[in-house]
Amino acid sequence: MEGALCWSVVVPHDGKPLTLTEIGDRVSGGAGYEAYETAPFEDGEDYLVSSGDSDWAMLVDRTSPVVMLLEYNGFQGVHDPVLPRLSVGARAYSAFWNVNTNNRISFAADEEMVLSFDTTFVEDWIDHPGLVRWPELRTMVPYFDWQHGKSWRAAMLAAIELATGARLTEEWIEEERSYLTSQEPTAD
């Protein structure tokens, strides 16, 4: 998880879990994708790494009404139009980083992207009006201070955990999961 990941969490307003098909349609925008019911995670698996065989791939956990999506080396879930589509009748949160410390934290609700920004310099986003709708992120602001030894990666994950109750752990990654892949673009 140190190198690169994109973790997205969807919390449906009605408390009903989404089907794998609903998730696939929202992520892909209705374009073609493949859905697989379960598969064990093995570091370096082709379906988890963006490549010529797969433009995007993600693990899916829908064991509760809260949906967790993990892209091992991708970032579809953090951007428009994917996160707003995931937020239909729901709230959707996403954290992304890569090996070059590029990063983005995003929040969408009811098909609207509420906020999306690079967390590197808190002073650039601390006054964003969308923070009112994600108070848990505001609570985590002191922990984004990488210049004083804080872990912005941990702060990103903790902000999502506080807002959703979902938790990303290495044990979670090692369990068998459903997953989605596609060679179709997700942009409209």
PDB file of C-alpha atoms in Angstrom, residues 2 96-98 100-105 119-120 143-147 149-158:
ATOM      1  CA  GLU A   2       2.997   2.325   0.255  1.00  0.00           C
ATOM      2  CA  PHE A  96      -5.308   7.940  -4.321  1.00  0.00           C
ATOM      3  CA  TRP A  97      -1.515   8.081  -4.305  1.00  0.00           C
ATOM      4  CA  ASN A  98       1.282   6.762  -6.461  1.00  0.00           C
ATOM      5  CA  ASN A 100       5.753   9.778  -7.163  1.00  0.00           C
ATOM      6  CA  THR A 101       3.637  11.076  -4.228  1.00  0.00           C
ATOM      7  CA  ASN A 102       0.991  12.324  -6.608  1.00  0.00           C
ATOM      8  CA  ASN A 103      -2.170  12.131  -4.545  1.00  0.00           C
ATOM      9  CA  ARG A 104      -5.807  13.112  -4.475  1.00  0.00           C
ATOM     10  CA  ILE A 105      -8.626  12.852  -1.996  1.00  0.00           C
ATOM     11  CA  THR A 119      -3.422  16.922  -0.019  1.00  0.00           C
ATOM     12  CA  THR A 120       0.260  17.876  -0.104  1.00  0.00           C
ATOM     13  CA  TYR A 143      -2.173  14.635  10.416  1.00  0.00           C
ATOM     14  CA  PHE A 144      -1.496  15.767   6.841  1.00  0.00           C
ATOM     15  CA  ASP A 145       1.579  17.729   7.981  1.00  0.00           C
ATOM     16  CA  TRP A 146       4.229  15.637   6.210  1.00  0.00           C
ATOM     17  CA  GLN A 147       6.823  18.363   6.824  1.00  0.00           C
ATOM     18  CA  GLY A 149       6.737  13.695  10.112  1.00  0.00           C
ATOM     19  CA  LYS A 150       3.003  13.023   9.808  1.00  0.00           C
ATOM     20  CA  SER A 151       1.682  10.474   7.319  1.00  0.00           C
ATOM     21  CA  TRP A 152      -0.661  12.045   4.777  1.00  0.00           C
ATOM     22  CA  ARG A 153      -1.390   8.532   3.469  1.00  0.00           C
ATOM     23  CA  ALA A 154      -2.619   7.379   6.871  1.00  0.00           C
ATOM     24  CA  ALA A 155      -4.572  10.626   7.285  1.00  0.00           C
ATOM     25  CA  MET A 156      -6.353  10.052   3.972  1.00  0.00           C
ATOM     26  CA  LEU A 157      -7.362   6.509   4.905  1.00  0.00           C
ATOM     27  CA  ALA A 158      -8.380   7.559   8.422  1.00  0.00           C
TER      28      ALA A 158
END
